Amino acid sequence: MTESSTRDADHGRPVSGGHALAEMLRICGAGPMFGMAGFQLLPFYEGVRALGMEHILVNDERTGAFAADAYARLTGRPGICDGTLGPGATNLVTALVESLNAGVPVIALTGDTHRGHSWRNMTQEARQVEILRPAVKELIRVEAVERIPELVRRAYTVATSGRPGPVVIDVPEDVAHAEHAFAAGDFHADLATTRVPARRTRPDASDVDRAAELLARARRPLILAGGGVHLSGAHDALLRLAEGAGIPVAHTLSGKGAIPCGHELSAGLFGRFSRYANELIESSDCLLVVGCKLGEIATRRYTLPAPGTPLIHLDIVAEEMGRWARTPIGLWGDARAGLSDLATALEPGAPSDDRAAYLLEVRRRRAAWARDARARYESDEVPIDMGRLIGELNRTMPEDGVLVADGGFASHWAGLLYDTKRAGRGFVADRGFASIGYGLPGALGAALAVRGTGAPVVSITGDGGLNMTVGDLETARRAGAAFTLVVVNNAASGYVKALQHAVYGAGHYQSADLAETDYAELAGSFGCHGHRVEHPDELRPALLKAMAARDAPSVVDVVVTRDPGRMLPGTDNRTLTLQPGDRPA
C-alpha cells in the first residue's frame, strides 16, 4: 500500500533536499520529531515549518533520541530525531545504541560537511559516519539530492523489518541545500513499513510441530517472554497459548506486560532479580523463549537455564538461537505468528495430573511471594523504602497508565515490584543499553505518544539520572507534555554505591555521593510542578496530585534510604557473601 504527495513537489517546482526529507517523513506519518538545528539541516527545518509538521527543540541531542525511542515503543511507529554536523551527530550515539540493542525503530537525520570542502578542517568536522555506523542497524549516506525519497523509503524499510532498529540518514550540507525538480511520482511510501512489524514470517511448520510435541510432553513447562512480544504485538497470541496449554509465563525487564502481571499464570520477573521465576526455570523440563536474547541480566550471568534443559527459542533473528545456550528447537519467525501456530498445534485439552500439580505449585509460590512482599509494599520506614514507593504506584496507576523506568537502579526496583494491569507496553525501561539518563526524555516521548488518550505517564529516575538531563525539563514544559517524574533521591549514584558496599565493605565509597538537592524546588524554577515527599504517608497524595496536573510536567522528589546496604531490591548487601570476581546483583 502506498501514499503519494499532492504538494508543490508534484508539480515539478524545485525544492531543497531538506524540504524533500520533510515531505517524505510527512508521507510516512512521522509523529513529533526531536532535535537541534545547525546550518547543514536548515532546509529540513524550513521544510518542516512549511509543511506544518511538529518538531521539538531539545537541549541535548541524546534527549531527542531517547524521546524518539520511547515514542516508538508505545506507538510502534519509528521515532524521528536529528542532529547537526559533528557534536550534534556524536551526541546521538548512546541513545541510538539503546534502540539498536532493544530493537526499537528510530530514524535519525544527521547533517554532514559540504562535500566540496570535506577534510579541509571544516568547523565541527568529524569522522561521524564511522562513529555512527556501528551504533545503528544501517547508515544511509545521501550522495544525490534526487535519491532522497528512495533512501527515506529504504530507511523506513530497514527500521521496521526483521528485528526493528535505528537507521541514520546522513545528509551532506550541499545535498540538503541543493534544489531539485522532483517528479510527481517520486513522493510515495510503502505504508506497511511505517510501523512494526513491517512484515511477518511464520516458523517452519515441521519445527512448530516438534516444539508442540515437546511442550505437550512436559510436566513443568515455562514461557520466558522478552521485549519481542511487544514489538510483534503478540500479547493475545501469548495469552491464548499460555491459557490453552496451561503454561506459566515469566518475563524480562523489557517483557513486562507480555501478559498482565496480575494474571494467575504470570510468574513475574526472572534473571538477576526474581520473585520466584528463577526457581521455576531451574526445575523446568521445557522452556519456550519468545523474543528474548537470553543476555546477562535475564540469565543471571549465564547460569540460567541449567545445561540440558530442553529449550525452544522463537525469535525474528535466527542468529540469536543457540548463541550460548544449547537450543534443540529454533523457531525462526514473528512472535505473534509463531505463538499462534503453536497454540493451534497444541489443541486444548485437560492438563495431566502432573501439570495440574505444577500449576497449583505456581499459585502457591505466587501467594507466598505476595505475603512476603507485603512488608516492603507497606513499609512505614523513614527515609522512604523503595518498596513502599512502588507499592503506592501499584495502587495509584490506572490500567492504561505507562510507567517509564530509567536505567539501573530505577528499572531493577520497578521491574521486580511494579505490576502492569493489562497486557501491552505499560512499562518502558531502557534495557537495551541500560544507560542512565533515560527517565526524563523517556517520559517526554511517552507522554507525546499517549496524549489525547488520558493515560497518565509516570517515570522513575534517580537523582543522578535526572542530573544528566535536567535541562530538558524546559523542553518538556515548552512541548506541553504532562507527565510525572518521580525522583528517587538518595543523594548518591545508588547502584554504584551499593556495589561498592557489597564488594569492599562499609565506608569504602569513592565518587558515589551527590549533593543533597531539593528537586521539587528545582522543578518550580523550570515552571513545572514540584512536590517534596519525605514521609511515606505523603506519597499517595503527592502522586495523585502530580498525575492530575495536565498543564505542565510534575516532579515528585522522594527522599529514600541513604543506607547503601539497602539500595538494591534483590538482596540485603550487608549480608551478601562474595567470592573474588563475583558481580553482586
XYZ file of C-alpha atoms in Angstrom:
585
model
C 0.000 0.000 0.000
C 1.416 3.390 -0.934
C 0.626 7.064 -0.461
C 1.610 9.945 -2.728
C 2.172 13.619 -2.018
C -0.045 16.302 -3.545
C 2.134 19.220 -2.516
C 4.376 21.504 -4.565
C 6.811 18.731 -5.449
C 4.068 17.079 -7.545
C 4.078 19.997 -9.945
C 7.778 19.825 -10.673
C 8.704 23.016 -8.798
C 12.274 22.726 -7.494
C 12.522 22.159 -3.747
C 15.531 21.706 -1.496
C 16.841 18.364 -0.374
C 15.883 19.286 3.174
C 12.307 20.020 2.084
C 12.195 16.664 0.309
C 13.283 14.950 3.531
C 10.473 16.632 5.441
C 7.952 15.765 2.724
C 8.880 12.096 2.815
C 8.614 11.986 6.609
C 5.175 13.601 6.359
C 4.016 10.984 3.864
C 5.331 8.248 6.156
C 3.225 9.600 9.031
C 6.070 10.851 11.225
C 4.967 11.978 14.661
C 6.724 14.607 16.747
C 10.389 14.983 15.835
C 13.141 15.890 18.282
C 16.357 17.714 17.506
C 18.573 20.777 17.470
C 19.294 22.592 14.216
C 22.556 23.564 12.597
C 23.358 25.121 9.264
C 23.571 21.789 7.425
C 19.941 20.851 8.150
C 18.359 24.323 7.954
C 16.493 23.433 4.728
C 14.974 20.438 6.526
C 13.763 22.680 9.345
C 12.313 25.107 6.821
C 10.542 22.179 5.149
C 9.107 21.094 8.492
C 7.835 24.636 9.094
C 6.328 24.964 5.632
C 4.565 21.609 5.872
C 3.172 22.302 9.355
C 4.870 19.318 10.957
C 5.647 19.008 14.662
C 9.273 19.413 15.663
C 10.513 19.900 19.218
C 13.772 21.671 20.004
C 15.718 19.734 22.642
C 18.584 20.953 24.789
C 20.693 17.856 24.158
C 20.564 15.520 21.174
C 20.681 12.462 23.409
C 17.402 13.609 24.946
C 15.892 13.825 21.467
C 16.947 10.305 20.530
C 15.759 8.843 23.860
C 12.406 10.600 23.471
C 12.106 9.226 19.926
C 12.886 5.744 21.300
C 10.131 5.913 23.937
C 7.658 7.306 21.405
C 8.419 4.396 19.072
C 7.982 1.772 21.793
C 4.480 2.963 22.601
C 3.219 3.709 19.092
C 5.041 1.086 17.020
C 5.973 3.869 14.581
C 9.593 4.927 14.044
C 10.646 7.787 16.288
C 12.372 10.670 14.494
C 15.318 12.687 15.761
C 18.068 14.776 14.238
C 21.493 16.186 14.978
C 23.706 18.608 13.141
C 27.267 18.084 11.974
C 29.863 16.885 14.483
C 28.810 17.131 18.149
C 25.133 17.013 17.218
C 25.668 13.712 15.456
C 28.011 12.192 18.017
C 25.660 13.138 20.886
C 23.143 10.700 19.406
C 25.347 7.632 19.787
C 24.408 6.418 23.284
C 20.679 6.631 22.624
C 20.965 5.004 19.208
C 22.775 2.014 20.716
C 19.895 1.686 23.196
C 17.469 1.464 20.284
C 19.747 -0.925 18.387
C 20.089 -3.349 21.282
C 16.403 -3.130 22.212
C 15.080 -3.494 18.658
C 13.336 -0.116 18.546
C 12.667 1.631 15.209
C 14.216 5.116 15.126
C 15.246 7.258 12.170
C 17.954 9.821 12.880
C 18.875 12.557 10.436
C 22.399 13.912 10.667
C 23.856 16.870 8.827
C 27.336 16.382 7.395
C 30.024 18.509 5.746
C 29.769 20.149 2.358
C 31.429 17.569 0.127
C 33.304 20.240 -1.787
C 35.169 21.188 1.388
C 35.360 17.911 3.321
C 38.619 17.157 5.136
C 39.805 20.780 4.989
C 39.290 21.090 8.733
C 35.755 22.373 8.449
C 34.196 23.582 11.674
C 32.908 20.637 13.756
C 34.064 18.120 11.156
C 34.476 14.574 12.457
C 34.532 11.036 11.161
C 30.892 10.832 12.186
C 29.896 8.199 9.629
C 32.477 5.813 11.069
C 31.362 6.690 14.609
C 27.652 6.253 13.934
C 27.718 3.165 11.718
C 28.188 0.533 14.483
C 25.539 2.268 16.613
C 22.714 1.614 14.151
C 21.137 -1.114 12.081
C 22.071 0.709 8.878
C 23.646 4.046 7.969
C 22.447 5.575 4.713
C 24.618 8.282 3.182
C 22.758 10.534 0.727
C 25.044 11.402 -2.164
C 22.463 12.773 -4.623
C 19.516 15.034 -3.829
C 17.223 13.279 -6.303
C 17.575 9.993 -4.364
C 16.189 11.383 -1.096
C 12.656 9.892 -1.484
C 14.094 6.491 -2.355
C 16.518 6.497 0.558
C 13.926 7.625 3.113
C 11.786 4.683 1.992
C 14.826 2.462 2.463
C 15.345 3.839 5.980
C 11.768 3.001 6.973
C 12.022 -0.473 5.476
C 15.197 -1.272 7.409
C 13.949 0.289 10.659
C 10.734 -1.758 10.739
C 11.659 -5.098 9.144
C 13.036 -8.166 10.932
C 14.266 -7.074 14.339
C 13.500 -3.343 14.257
C 16.256 -0.850 14.907
C 17.614 2.647 14.336
C 18.723 3.969 10.955
C 20.818 7.070 10.310
C 20.282 9.154 7.180
C 23.480 11.156 6.796
C 22.931 14.266 4.647
C 25.853 16.382 3.411
C 25.318 20.123 3.555
C 25.360 20.572 -0.209
C 22.747 17.832 -0.678
C 20.403 19.318 1.931
C 20.680 22.806 0.393
C 20.576 21.698 -3.252
C 17.329 22.061 -5.193
C 15.763 19.533 -7.498
C 12.555 19.401 -9.527
C 11.112 16.132 -8.279
C 8.563 14.295 -10.379
C 5.065 13.761 -9.048
C 5.632 10.042 -8.669
C 8.782 10.436 -6.584
C 6.954 11.078 -3.329
C 5.298 7.904 -2.143
C 5.675 5.473 0.764
C 5.035 1.812 1.481
C 2.746 2.247 4.473
C 3.430 -1.318 5.622
C 6.929 -0.156 6.580
C 5.783 2.814 8.645
C 5.170 0.718 11.758
C 6.432 -2.521 13.290
C 6.381 -5.241 12.293
C 6.528 -4.291 8.624
C 6.343 -7.910 7.519
C 5.507 -11.125 9.348
C 7.040 -14.503 8.697
C 5.974 -17.838 10.167
C 8.291 -20.502 11.567
C 8.666 -23.717 9.601
C 5.642 -25.927 10.204
C 7.702 -29.024 10.988
C 9.643 -27.090 13.640
C 6.362 -25.899 15.160
C 5.122 -29.493 15.347
C 8.326 -30.627 17.087
C 8.056 -27.761 19.553
C 4.403 -28.512 20.258
C 5.205 -32.175 20.892
C 7.950 -31.211 23.350
C 5.650 -28.784 25.202
C 2.814 -31.307 25.314
C 5.042 -33.913 26.978
C 6.485 -31.504 29.532
C 5.326 -31.673 33.126
C 6.839 -28.305 34.131
C 6.932 -26.072 31.019
C 7.581 -22.347 31.312
C 7.461 -19.461 28.830
C 10.162 -16.784 29.043
C 8.862 -13.623 27.379
C 11.106 -10.791 26.226
C 10.584 -7.413 24.602
C 9.986 -9.054 21.241
C 6.456 -9.874 22.402
C 5.709 -6.135 22.484
C 7.422 -5.437 19.170
C 5.356 -8.136 17.492
C 2.101 -7.233 19.223
C 1.925 -10.863 20.308
C 0.069 -10.355 23.598
C -3.201 -12.027 22.623
C -1.411 -14.926 20.949
C 0.771 -15.449 24.025
C -2.207 -15.420 26.351
C -4.081 -17.868 24.119
C -1.154 -20.297 24.215
C -0.498 -19.895 27.947
C -4.124 -20.352 28.956
C -4.907 -23.062 26.431
C -1.899 -25.200 27.323
C -1.641 -24.205 30.984
C 1.887 -22.788 30.826
C 3.103 -20.073 33.226
C 4.851 -17.001 31.802
C 7.889 -15.233 33.248
C 9.252 -12.045 31.715
C 12.385 -9.969 31.332
C 12.548 -6.290 32.272
C 11.672 -5.407 28.670
C 8.995 -8.090 28.514
C 6.955 -6.900 31.488
C 3.341 -6.681 30.334
C 3.654 -9.601 27.924
C 0.672 -10.842 29.922
C -0.927 -8.872 32.774
C 1.207 -9.100 35.901
C -1.919 -9.968 37.896
C -2.778 -12.965 35.711
C -2.690 -16.287 37.546
C -0.155 -17.624 35.025
C 2.248 -14.693 35.438
C 5.441 -15.758 37.211
C 6.907 -12.250 37.216
C 10.447 -11.142 36.523
C 13.262 -13.637 36.033
C 17.023 -13.258 35.906
C 19.188 -11.029 38.083
C 16.163 -10.164 40.187
C 13.282 -12.604 40.535
C 10.139 -13.185 42.533
C 10.042 -16.952 42.142
C 10.527 -17.407 38.416
C 14.179 -18.418 38.738
C 13.180 -21.422 40.829
C 10.660 -22.413 38.165
C 13.344 -22.120 35.479
C 15.725 -24.290 37.476
C 13.107 -27.044 37.837
C 11.590 -26.754 34.356
C 11.674 -29.626 31.889
C 10.891 -27.407 28.867
C 11.453 -23.690 28.303
C 9.853 -21.693 25.497
C 11.834 -18.484 24.982
C 9.962 -15.815 22.986
C 11.558 -12.593 21.715
C 14.348 -12.709 24.272
C 18.101 -12.655 23.620
C 18.977 -14.529 26.849
C 21.576 -11.942 27.790
C 23.463 -11.461 31.044
C 20.645 -9.921 33.107
C 17.948 -12.363 32.003
C 20.151 -15.401 32.637
C 21.725 -14.275 35.900
C 25.090 -14.070 34.159
C 24.543 -17.209 32.059
C 23.661 -19.537 34.946
C 20.044 -19.922 33.773
C 18.781 -22.163 32.338
C 20.685 -25.146 33.611
C 22.620 -27.169 30.998
C 20.468 -29.868 29.483
C 17.137 -28.095 29.934
C 15.130 -28.591 26.706
C 14.942 -25.169 25.062
C 12.648 -23.867 22.328
C 13.597 -20.409 21.050
C 11.151 -18.327 18.970
C 12.807 -15.214 17.555
C 12.732 -12.999 14.482
C 16.546 -13.155 14.334
C 17.776 -16.680 13.641
C 21.305 -15.813 14.761
C 20.133 -15.401 18.361
C 19.268 -19.087 18.643
C 21.966 -21.100 20.317
C 24.191 -18.063 20.875
C 25.462 -19.619 24.099
C 22.757 -21.985 25.377
C 22.096 -25.239 23.554
C 18.794 -24.881 21.673
C 17.316 -28.140 20.340
C 14.446 -26.359 18.572
C 14.698 -22.944 16.968
C 11.572 -21.277 15.601
C 12.577 -18.554 13.172
C 9.753 -16.112 12.686
C 7.459 -13.449 14.035
C 6.462 -13.914 17.672
C 2.727 -13.431 17.103
C 2.622 -15.771 14.125
C 4.772 -18.398 15.854
C 2.760 -18.347 19.078
C -0.492 -18.602 17.128
C 0.820 -21.625 15.271
C 1.973 -23.251 18.500
C -1.404 -22.647 20.139
C -3.135 -24.293 17.186
C -0.741 -27.242 17.260
C -1.301 -27.672 20.993
C -5.006 -28.442 20.866
C -6.590 -27.574 24.207
C -7.096 -30.487 26.482
C -7.272 -31.266 30.147
C -3.853 -30.979 31.751
C -2.249 -34.120 33.123
C -2.198 -34.677 36.847
C 1.478 -33.683 36.830
C 0.703 -30.418 35.001
C -2.203 -29.656 37.351
C 0.041 -30.166 40.374
C 2.625 -27.884 38.773
C 0.108 -25.083 38.237
C -1.041 -25.437 41.832
C 2.591 -25.077 42.917
C 2.901 -21.893 40.845
C -0.196 -20.429 42.508
C 1.190 -21.280 45.941
C 4.534 -19.695 45.115
C 2.721 -16.614 43.906
C 0.710 -16.347 47.112
C 3.784 -16.893 49.273
C 5.698 -14.187 47.435
C 2.806 -11.750 47.854
C 2.741 -12.422 51.606
C 6.472 -11.898 51.925
C 6.458 -8.752 49.782
C 3.651 -7.112 51.683
C 6.006 -5.669 54.281
C 8.026 -3.937 51.575
C 4.961 -2.555 49.801
C 3.516 -1.196 53.063
C 6.718 -0.126 54.835
C 6.443 2.923 57.112
C 10.212 3.438 57.185
C 11.683 6.931 57.082
C 13.541 7.679 54.853
C 11.093 6.042 52.491
C 11.596 2.434 51.433
C 11.663 1.867 47.670
C 9.192 -0.975 48.082
C 6.647 1.446 49.560
C 7.142 3.820 46.641
C 6.467 1.045 44.110
C 3.538 -0.170 46.207
C 1.923 3.258 46.018
C 2.454 3.310 42.255
C 0.732 -0.086 42.023
C -2.223 1.370 43.892
C -2.476 4.699 42.081
C -1.676 3.877 38.456
C -4.775 3.124 36.370
C -4.965 0.232 33.935
C -3.900 2.372 30.985
C -1.044 4.092 32.831
C 2.511 3.968 31.492
C 5.490 3.632 33.812
C 8.896 4.614 32.405
C 11.960 3.438 34.315
C 15.454 4.864 33.961
C 18.403 2.504 33.615
C 19.951 0.627 36.526
C 18.563 1.300 39.975
C 15.096 2.505 38.952
C 14.410 -0.261 36.436
C 15.585 -3.007 38.816
C 13.192 -1.924 41.566
C 10.276 -1.251 39.234
C 10.928 -4.389 37.192
C 10.734 -6.557 40.285
C 7.904 -4.910 42.230
C 5.711 -2.983 39.777
C 2.650 -4.716 38.284
C 1.084 -3.851 34.944
C -2.668 -4.316 34.988
C -3.190 -5.332 31.370
C -1.170 -6.808 28.554
C 0.832 -4.376 26.480
C 3.681 -1.908 26.760
C 2.649 -0.346 30.070
C 6.230 -0.499 31.344
C 9.077 1.127 29.418
C 12.653 0.583 30.559
C 15.825 1.339 28.622
C 17.364 -2.085 28.977
C 18.949 -2.304 25.534
C 21.943 -0.313 26.756
C 20.752 0.424 30.317
C 22.052 3.965 30.090
C 21.331 6.317 32.982
C 19.507 9.468 31.910
C 16.522 7.921 30.077
C 13.909 8.814 32.707
C 13.125 12.401 31.702
C 13.394 12.083 27.901
C 11.610 8.731 28.022
C 8.752 10.395 29.870
C 8.657 13.149 27.249
C 8.429 10.698 24.361
C 5.899 8.521 26.165
C 3.680 11.469 27.076
C 3.559 12.619 23.460
C 2.811 9.054 22.333
C -0.292 8.739 24.521
C -1.510 12.356 24.527
C -5.195 12.660 23.901
C -5.911 9.285 25.486
C -5.954 10.495 29.095
C -3.450 7.807 30.065
C -1.040 9.081 32.721
C 2.709 8.714 32.247
C 4.906 8.316 35.311
C 8.679 7.966 35.127
C 11.091 6.850 37.822
C 14.603 8.225 37.688
C 17.427 8.532 40.158
C 18.816 11.890 41.203
C 21.938 11.069 39.205
C 19.875 10.249 36.127
C 17.928 13.496 36.362
C 21.135 15.496 36.818
C 22.229 14.298 33.364
C 19.145 15.640 31.573
C 17.542 18.192 33.901
C 17.817 20.966 31.304
C 15.155 19.251 29.259
C 12.516 19.920 31.890
C 12.363 23.188 29.979
C 11.840 21.213 26.761
C 9.019 19.167 28.277
C 7.236 22.252 29.608
C 7.592 24.037 26.261
C 6.267 20.954 24.436
C 3.192 20.869 26.652
C 3.985 17.347 27.819
C 2.207 16.394 31.017
C 3.890 13.599 32.956
C 5.003 12.781 36.473
C 8.717 12.395 37.089
C 9.447 10.556 40.349
C 12.981 11.269 41.548
C 14.486 8.572 43.746
C 16.551 10.931 45.862
C 19.246 9.071 47.782
C 21.953 11.699 47.271
C 24.111 9.101 45.590
C 24.849 7.146 42.488
C 22.864 4.465 44.250
C 23.667 1.409 42.184
C 27.408 2.086 42.243
C 27.425 2.876 45.957
C 25.522 -0.336 46.719
C 28.039 -2.342 44.678
C 30.970 -0.694 46.426
C 29.342 -1.554 49.739
C 28.876 -5.185 48.729
C 32.325 -5.696 47.220
C 34.543 -3.653 49.528
C 32.515 -3.186 52.695
C 31.002 -0.318 54.652
C 32.754 3.018 54.249
C 34.618 2.081 51.070
C 32.874 4.567 48.792
C 34.527 6.548 46.049
C 32.904 9.099 43.727
C 29.453 7.775 44.561
C 27.880 10.601 46.583
C 25.859 13.546 45.286
C 24.955 16.853 46.902
C 21.665 16.945 48.781
C 19.293 18.656 46.347
C 15.619 19.630 46.504
C 14.389 18.627 43.058
C 10.862 19.848 43.773
C 12.207 23.345 44.226
C 14.317 22.942 41.102
C 11.224 21.884 39.153
C 9.499 25.109 40.153
C 12.383 27.079 38.670
C 11.627 25.428 35.338
C 7.954 26.330 35.554
C 6.955 22.773 36.452
C 5.060 21.451 39.447
C 7.197 20.219 42.338
C 6.342 18.020 45.321
C 8.834 17.041 48.033
C 7.989 13.767 49.817
C 9.850 12.780 52.975
C 7.275 10.568 54.735
C 5.544 7.504 53.251
C 2.084 8.824 54.119
C 2.728 11.750 51.766
C 3.393 9.525 48.753
C -0.128 8.766 47.588
C -1.473 12.355 47.802
C 1.601 13.683 46.006
C 1.371 11.116 43.223
C -2.340 11.702 42.677
C -1.887 15.479 42.595
C 1.024 15.187 40.178
C -0.817 12.790 37.863
C -3.850 15.089 37.802
C -1.822 18.081 36.576
C -2.181 18.409 32.811
C -0.660 21.855 32.185
C 2.998 21.043 32.835
C 5.276 18.224 33.987
C 5.316 17.392 37.691
C 8.358 16.341 39.694
C 7.834 14.253 42.832
C 11.080 14.321 44.800
C 11.071 11.253 47.061
C 13.685 11.075 49.817
C 14.649 7.410 50.138
C 17.151 5.485 52.247
C 20.774 6.595 52.320
C 21.880 3.153 53.524
C 23.897 1.568 50.666
C 23.219 -1.845 52.165
C 19.541 -1.445 51.286
C 19.685 0.201 47.885
C 19.234 -2.904 45.738
C 15.951 -4.823 45.587
C 17.156 -8.413 45.326
C 19.200 -8.871 48.450
C 20.428 -7.084 51.531
C 24.004 -6.144 50.618
C 25.012 -6.106 54.279
C 24.768 -9.881 54.439
C 25.973 -10.676 50.939
C 28.921 -13.038 50.685
C 31.097 -12.601 47.600
C 33.875 -14.561 46.003
C 36.656 -12.794 44.069
C 35.370 -11.763 40.649
C 31.685 -12.028 41.577
C 29.313 -9.303 40.459
C 26.588 -8.808 43.062
C 23.055 -8.221 41.765
